[in-house]
């Protein structure tokens, strides 16, 4: 806006041009001086307005000045097309809360896009607002944080995108009403975290309880971030989503994790799509990066159904059982491509037990920040560490069904790769000797290995030895992924 006023000073012609171009003035922010807001309202003529109010102008403006600005904007509420109201970065008094409520409930019949991010302390209840005074049925895009609405109200009948982030009691049935009242909804995002001491209702999640209340024929993308799978399961079990092409579930870290397996029944409606995506895409992807949630995804192709599940603080054995059940329900064989950053020995040992892992991609440790005091296993060395099954006495190695390993990001010498191979793939005579001693060997599959491109020029002795090793199916050279 400062640049616009500067251009007005260039000449009389520029001033006339700028003042007679209404759409130059249709974006109004509450951090503008009152006189500028008055100019915007006057020079925008009858055009629809984009109104922006952020925390810094709410909490650092004089209360009487803020009140004056909001009243000016309220007088033109019938021209609001977009409202971006963000006060989540500070705290407000009860008088300011009333001012905010009155502003958000201003009758605005032309409102199409609303962002309302409201600060809330953990002890205060979620406000329930009659958005736009209930005078509009035009809202297409709605994003809320710490705000509840009368979900059956007229403003929600034409929603195309909806996003809600709340903490505390989750109005589960009201969430289902969003789909009932908004047949054109294309994108749905819900992030919730239950507050300590608040009870979450027990919800039926068995396979026989998927009695759909409504069908969301237009819904394409669904994303739910939660710390209680029961609520996500309830929504997915009550709303049929035949056109859904992307589903993301993110499980937040909590001290007590509810049964993650409750999601299996809720995801049963997606089983045919999951099966098709797994059959067409082959391997599914599991990622483990420092300071980030684990992630499992079944497709990165835009024309195939995409499912992504992120989780933290969930036992790996519970999670693998969950995705095994998903694959079973989808009548598909589970095959995993695992992407690893710096990894603790405990995590590596758990992942190394998974028989579904057929490809391993090891990322360069230099790409990540992680706690150097928490020792990480080293690759490729770790692949050569043998273990003994306490029940059968059989000797085995991590990732027993591994077929491909990508080491192209690692700055490791060919000798380390060769040493790993010697320890992972024992010679025939060694296998016979150990068999004579009653120690049975579970020989791993041969490997297709990808190493960095420069390795073939670094050593003219070890590299050919790797290529011809009994444990190597092929040796390729490549560049790290950017």
mmCIF file with all atom_site columns, C-alpha atoms in Angstrom, residues 114-118 129 131 142-149 151 156 162-166:
data_model
loop_
_atom_site.group_PDB
_atom_site.id
_atom_site.type_symbol
_atom_site.label_atom_id
_atom_site.label_alt_id
_atom_site.label_comp_id
_atom_site.label_asym_id
_atom_site.label_entity_id
_atom_site.label_seq_id
_atom_site.pdbx_PDB_ins_code
_atom_site.Cartn_x
_atom_site.Cartn_y
_atom_site.Cartn_z
_atom_site.occupancy
_atom_site.B_iso_or_equiv
_atom_site.pdbx_formal_charge
_atom_site.auth_seq_id
_atom_site.auth_comp_id
_atom_site.auth_asym_id
_atom_site.auth_atom_id
_atom_site.pdbx_PDB_model_num
ATOM 1  C CA . UNK A 1 114 ? -12.918 -17.223 5.664  1.00 0.00 ? 114 UNK A CA 1
ATOM 2  C CA . UNK A 1 115 ? -9.821  -17.836 7.774  1.00 0.00 ? 115 UNK A CA 1
ATOM 3  C CA . UNK A 1 116 ? -10.436 -17.446 11.517 1.00 0.00 ? 116 UNK A CA 1
ATOM 4  C CA . UNK A 1 117 ? -7.491  -18.423 13.730 1.00 0.00 ? 117 UNK A CA 1
ATOM 5  C CA . UNK A 1 118 ? -8.310  -17.483 17.318 1.00 0.00 ? 118 UNK A CA 1
ATOM 6  C CA . UNK A 1 129 ? -19.698 -18.272 16.408 1.00 0.00 ? 129 UNK A CA 1
ATOM 7  C CA . UNK A 1 131 ? -20.225 -16.721 11.291 1.00 0.00 ? 131 UNK A CA 1
ATOM 8  C CA . UNK A 1 142 ? -13.352 -22.144 5.418  1.00 0.00 ? 142 UNK A CA 1
ATOM 9  C CA . UNK A 1 143 ? -10.385 -22.523 7.744  1.00 0.00 ? 143 UNK A CA 1
ATOM 10 C CA . UNK A 1 144 ? -10.879 -22.386 11.516 1.00 0.00 ? 144 UNK A CA 1
ATOM 11 C CA . UNK A 1 145 ? -8.615  -22.749 14.526 1.00 0.00 ? 145 UNK A CA 1
ATOM 12 C CA . UNK A 1 146 ? -10.076 -22.939 18.057 1.00 0.00 ? 146 UNK A CA 1
ATOM 13 C CA . UNK A 1 147 ? -13.496 -21.897 16.763 1.00 0.00 ? 147 UNK A CA 1
ATOM 14 C CA . UNK A 1 148 ? -16.734 -23.851 16.512 1.00 0.00 ? 148 UNK A CA 1
ATOM 15 C CA . UNK A 1 149 ? -19.734 -23.041 14.333 1.00 0.00 ? 149 UNK A CA 1
ATOM 16 C CA . UNK A 1 151 ? -22.563 -26.806 11.793 1.00 0.00 ? 151 UNK A CA 1
ATOM 17 C CA . UNK A 1 156 ? -21.974 -24.168 5.238  1.00 0.00 ? 156 UNK A CA 1
ATOM 18 C CA . UNK A 1 162 ? -12.821 -27.062 5.014  1.00 0.00 ? 162 UNK A CA 1
ATOM 19 C CA . UNK A 1 163 ? -10.049 -27.003 7.633  1.00 0.00 ? 163 UNK A CA 1
ATOM 20 C CA . UNK A 1 164 ? -10.444 -27.155 11.426 1.00 0.00 ? 164 UNK A CA 1
ATOM 21 C CA . UNK A 1 165 ? -7.798  -27.288 14.173 1.00 0.00 ? 165 UNK A CA 1
ATOM 22 C CA . UNK A 1 166 ? -9.001  -27.643 17.756 1.00 0.00 ? 166 UNK A CA 1
#
